[in-house]
PDB file of C-alpha atoms and ligand atoms in Angstrom:
ATOM      1  CA  LEU K   1       1.139  13.640 -10.769  1.00 52.00           C
ATOM      2  CA  SER K   2      -0.014  16.421 -12.576  1.00 58.00           C
ATOM      3  CA  ASP K   3      -3.650  15.839 -13.175  1.00 75.00           C
ATOM      4  CA  GLU K   4      -4.324  15.526  -9.941  1.00 79.00           C
ATOM      5  CA  PRO K   5      -7.177  17.905  -8.675  1.00 89.00           C
ATOM      6  CA  GLU K   6      -5.938  20.956  -6.699  1.00 95.00           C
ATOM      7  CA  GLU K   7      -9.235  20.601  -4.061  1.00 97.00           C
ATOM      8  CA  PHE K   8     -11.402  18.494  -3.731  1.00 97.00           C
ATOM      9  CA  ASP K   9     -15.028  18.690  -2.378  1.00 97.00           C
ATOM     10  CA  THR K  10     -16.130  16.482   0.561  1.00 96.00           C
ATOM     11  CA  GLN K  11     -19.696  16.771   0.257  1.00 95.00           C
ATOM     12  CA  LEU K  12     -19.762  17.328   3.802  1.00 94.00           C
ATOM     13  CA  VAL K  13     -21.578  20.389   5.716  1.00 92.00           C
ATOM     14  CA  ALA K  14     -19.100  21.415   8.217  1.00 86.00           C
ATOM     15  CA  SER K  15     -21.435  22.111  10.478  1.00 83.00           C
ATOM     16  CA  GLU K  16     -23.212  18.821  10.677  1.00 84.00           C
ATOM     17  CA  LEU K  17     -19.592  16.916  11.306  1.00 83.00           C
ATOM     18  CA  ASP K  18     -20.685  14.258  14.331  1.00 79.00           C
ATOM     19  CA  LEU K  19     -17.109  15.998  16.733  1.00 71.00           C
ATOM     20  CA  SER K  20     -16.894  12.948  18.601  1.00 76.00           C
ATOM     21  CA  ARG K  21     -16.026  10.605  15.543  1.00 80.00           C
ATOM     22  CA  PRO K  22     -14.031  11.740  12.808  1.00 83.00           C
ATOM     23  CA  ARG K  23     -14.751  10.284   9.883  1.00 82.00           C
ATOM     24  CA  PRO K  24     -12.657   8.328   7.039  1.00 92.00           C
ATOM     25  CA  VAL K  25     -13.207  10.828   3.625  1.00 95.00           C
ATOM     26  CA  VAL K  26     -11.670   9.158   0.469  1.00 96.00           C
ATOM     27  CA  THR K  27     -10.091  11.568  -1.518  1.00 96.00           C
ATOM     28  CA  PRO K  28      -8.078  11.279  -4.464  1.00 95.00           C
ATOM     29  CA  TRP K  29      -5.114  11.461  -2.374  1.00 95.00           C
ATOM     30  CA  GLY K  30      -6.005   8.442  -0.396  1.00 95.00           C
ATOM     31  CA  THR K  31      -8.459   8.060   2.489  1.00 97.00           C
ATOM     32  CA  MET K  32      -8.081  11.213   4.888  1.00 96.00           C
ATOM     33  CA  ALA K  33      -9.519  11.472   8.480  1.00 95.00           C
ATOM     34  CA  LEU K  34     -11.213  15.112   9.377  1.00 94.00           C
ATOM     35  CA  PHE K  35     -10.450  16.317  13.083  1.00 93.00           C
ATOM     36  CA  ARG K  36     -12.021  19.171  14.626  1.00 90.00           C
ATOM     37  CA  VAL K  37     -10.128  20.952  17.630  1.00 89.00           C
ATOM     38  CA  GLY K  38     -11.821  23.992  18.766  1.00 87.00           C
ATOM     39  CA  PRO K  39     -12.448  26.060  15.481  1.00 87.00           C
ATOM     40  CA  GLU K  40     -10.299  24.380  13.180  1.00 91.00           C
ATOM     41  CA  LEU K  41     -10.498  21.573  10.950  1.00 93.00           C
ATOM     42  CA  PHE K  42      -7.617  19.239  10.186  1.00 95.00           C
ATOM     43  CA  ALA K  43      -7.410  16.658   7.767  1.00 96.00           C
ATOM     44  CA  VAL K  44      -4.421  13.987   7.854  1.00 96.00           C
ATOM     45  CA  GLN K  45      -4.779  10.727   6.345  1.00 97.00           C
ATOM     46  CA  ALA K  46      -6.888   8.363   8.248  1.00 97.00           C
ATOM     47  CA  PHE K  47      -4.657   5.187   8.973  1.00 97.00           C
ATOM     48  CA  CYS K  48      -1.992   5.205  10.566  1.00 97.00           C
ATOM     49  CA  PRO K  49       1.767   4.941   8.907  1.00 95.00           C
ATOM     50  CA  HIS K  50       2.528   2.188  11.358  1.00 94.00           C
ATOM     51  CA  LEU K  51       0.751  -0.686  10.547  1.00 96.00           C
ATOM     52  CA  GLU K  52      -2.288   1.409   9.284  1.00 97.00           C
ATOM     53  CA  GLY K  53      -4.053   1.194  12.539  1.00 97.00           C
ATOM     54  CA  PRO K  54      -7.203   3.423  12.094  1.00 97.00           C
ATOM     55  CA  LEU K  55      -6.087   6.528  13.054  1.00 96.00           C
ATOM     56  CA  PHE K  56      -9.362   8.235  12.978  1.00 95.00           C
ATOM     57  CA  GLN K  57     -10.679   6.355  15.936  1.00 95.00           C
ATOM     58  CA  GLY K  58      -7.599   7.754  17.872  1.00 96.00           C
ATOM     59  CA  THR K  59      -7.665   9.533  21.242  1.00 95.00           C
ATOM     60  CA  LEU K  60      -7.565  13.075  20.599  1.00 94.00           C
ATOM     61  CA  ALA K  61      -5.807  15.655  23.098  1.00 95.00           C
ATOM     62  CA  GLY K  62      -5.805  19.171  21.822  1.00 94.00           C
ATOM     63  CA  GLU K  63      -3.581  18.737  18.801  1.00 96.00           C
ATOM     64  CA  ILE K  64      -2.501  15.425  19.668  1.00 97.00           C
ATOM     65  CA  VAL K  65      -4.159  12.325  17.766  1.00 96.00           C
ATOM     66  CA  THR K  66      -2.766   8.728  19.526  1.00 97.00           C
ATOM     67  CA  CYS K  67      -3.645   5.735  17.237  1.00 97.00           C
ATOM     68  CA  PRO K  68      -5.099   3.244  19.016  1.00 97.00           C
ATOM     69  CA  TRP K  69      -3.267   0.025  18.086  1.00 97.00           C
ATOM     70  CA  HIS K  70       0.143   0.644  19.569  1.00 95.00           C
ATOM     71  CA  LEU K  71      -0.335   4.504  20.361  1.00 96.00           C
ATOM     72  CA  TRP K  72       2.110   6.124  18.496  1.00 96.00           C
ATOM     73  CA  ARG K  73       0.935   9.971  18.419  1.00 97.00           C
ATOM     74  CA  PHE K  74       1.287  12.684  15.625  1.00 97.00           C
ATOM     75  CA  ASN K  75       0.317  16.315  15.847  1.00 97.00           C
ATOM     76  CA  LEU K  76      -2.213  16.955  13.593  1.00 96.00           C
ATOM     77  CA  ARG K  77      -1.282  20.525  12.802  1.00 96.00           C
ATOM     78  CA  THR K  78       2.318  19.748  11.442  1.00 95.00           C
ATOM     79  CA  GLY K  79       2.066  15.612  11.196  1.00 96.00           C
ATOM     80  CA  GLU K  80       5.051  14.764  13.287  1.00 95.00           C
ATOM     81  CA  ARG K  81       5.034  12.501  15.119  1.00 95.00           C
ATOM     82  CA  VAL K  82       5.594  13.247  18.785  1.00 94.00           C
ATOM     83  CA  ASP K  83       6.298  10.065  20.913  1.00 89.00           C
ATOM     84  CA  ALA K  84       9.692   9.067  19.374  1.00 76.00           C
ATOM     85  CA  ARG K  85      12.801   9.901  20.352  1.00 68.00           C
ATOM     86  CA  PRO K  86      15.029  10.130  17.496  1.00 61.00           C
ATOM     87  CA  SER K  87      16.412   7.230  17.165  1.00 60.00           C
ATOM     88  CA  PHE K  88      20.154   6.070  16.040  1.00 57.00           C
ATOM     89  CA  PHE K  89      18.800   5.608  12.802  1.00 55.00           C
ATOM     90  CA  ALA K  90      16.769   9.067  12.836  1.00 55.00           C
ATOM     91  CA  ARG K  91      19.947  10.680  13.480  1.00 54.00           C
ATOM     92  CA  HIS K  92      21.994   9.339  11.268  1.00 56.00           C
ATOM     93  CA  ALA K  93      20.109   8.489   8.317  1.00 54.00           C
ATOM     94  CA  GLY K  94      18.129  11.083   8.250  1.00 52.00           C
ATOM     95  CA  GLY K  95      14.938   8.369   9.099  1.00 58.00           C
ATOM     96  CA  GLY K  96      12.140   8.530  11.640  1.00 76.00           C
ATOM     97  CA  THR K  97       9.091   8.590  10.561  1.00 84.00           C
ATOM     98  CA  PRO K  98       7.625  10.150   8.150  1.00 88.00           C
ATOM     99  CA  PRO K  99       4.756  13.447   8.633  1.00 93.00           C
ATOM    100  CA  LEU K 100       1.421  12.493   7.883  1.00 96.00           C
ATOM    101  CA  LEU K 101      -0.139  13.184   4.654  1.00 96.00           C
ATOM    102  CA  ARG K 102      -2.287  16.614   5.499  1.00 97.00           C
ATOM    103  CA  CYS K 103      -4.571  19.033   4.034  1.00 96.00           C
ATOM    104  CA  ALA K 104      -5.294  22.338   4.271  1.00 96.00           C
ATOM    105  CA  VAL K 105      -8.920  22.605   4.708  1.00 96.00           C
ATOM    106  CA  ARG K 106     -11.795  25.205   3.757  1.00 96.00           C
ATOM    107  CA  ILE K 107     -14.972  25.685   3.837  1.00 96.00           C
ATOM    108  CA  GLY K 108     -16.948  26.439   0.208  1.00 96.00           C
ATOM    109  CA  ALA K 109     -19.587  28.373  -0.590  1.00 95.00           C
ATOM    110  CA  ALA K 110     -22.011  25.881  -0.084  1.00 95.00           C
ATOM    111  CA  GLY K 111     -20.929  25.404   3.487  1.00 94.00           C
ATOM    112  CA  THR K 112     -19.061  21.697   2.693  1.00 95.00           C
ATOM    113  CA  VAL K 113     -15.080  20.821   3.938  1.00 96.00           C
ATOM    114  CA  ILE K 114     -12.997  21.502   1.045  1.00 97.00           C
ATOM    115  CA  LEU K 115      -9.650  19.916   1.081  1.00 97.00           C
ATOM    116  CA  ALA K 116      -6.779  20.987  -1.072  1.00 97.00           C
ATOM    117  CA  ARG K 117      -4.278  19.051  -2.381  1.00 96.00           C
ATOM    118  CA  PRO K 118      -1.720  17.433   0.039  1.00 92.00           C
ATOM    119  CA  ALA K 119       1.708  18.687   0.448  1.00 76.00           C
ATOM    120  CA  LYS K 120       3.715  15.978  -0.141  1.00 64.00           C
ATOM    121  CA  ALA K 121       2.008  15.119  -3.270  1.00 49.00           C
ATOM    122  CA  ARG K 122       2.762  18.292  -4.650  1.00 46.00           C
ATOM    123  CA  GLU K 123       6.522  17.363  -3.707  1.00 46.00           C
ATOM    124  CA  HIS K 124       7.075  14.446  -5.826  1.00 40.00           C
ATOM    125  CA  ARG K 125       6.200  15.996  -8.681  1.00 36.00           C
TER     126      ARG K 125
HETATM  127  S1  FES B 201      -0.233   0.982  13.685  1.00 57.89           S
HETATM  128 FE1  FES B 201      -1.022   2.960  14.369  1.00 57.89          FE
HETATM  129  S2  FES B 201       0.388   2.756  16.455  1.00 57.89           S
HETATM  130 FE2  FES B 201       0.384   0.581  14.984  1.00 57.89          FE
END
């Protein structure tokens, strides 16, 4: 993974993003979805970790996105699933739903959205 880029310029102009339709963006780290919450942009994996439902088409309520397929809910800032009670498995085996893959977002000099390599990819180096 050492040849993965540290950043990826989406070429999308931040000011032109349609806020009502988070869009999937193909990146070196997989397909990510851009969401805007107030003044902030979040980039998380575009497809749900459950059965790969289109999380980018999910419903937003604050920082929480709800997957349209089976209504799992995730916090965009932390990536954590927020609707599940800890299961026996999660409590005793360290399992449960892993957090969404997330990229830090910044706006480049040209006004385009630039994503940082996800933390998860770093951990797995
Ligand atoms: S695919 Fe997202 S909750 Fe099932």
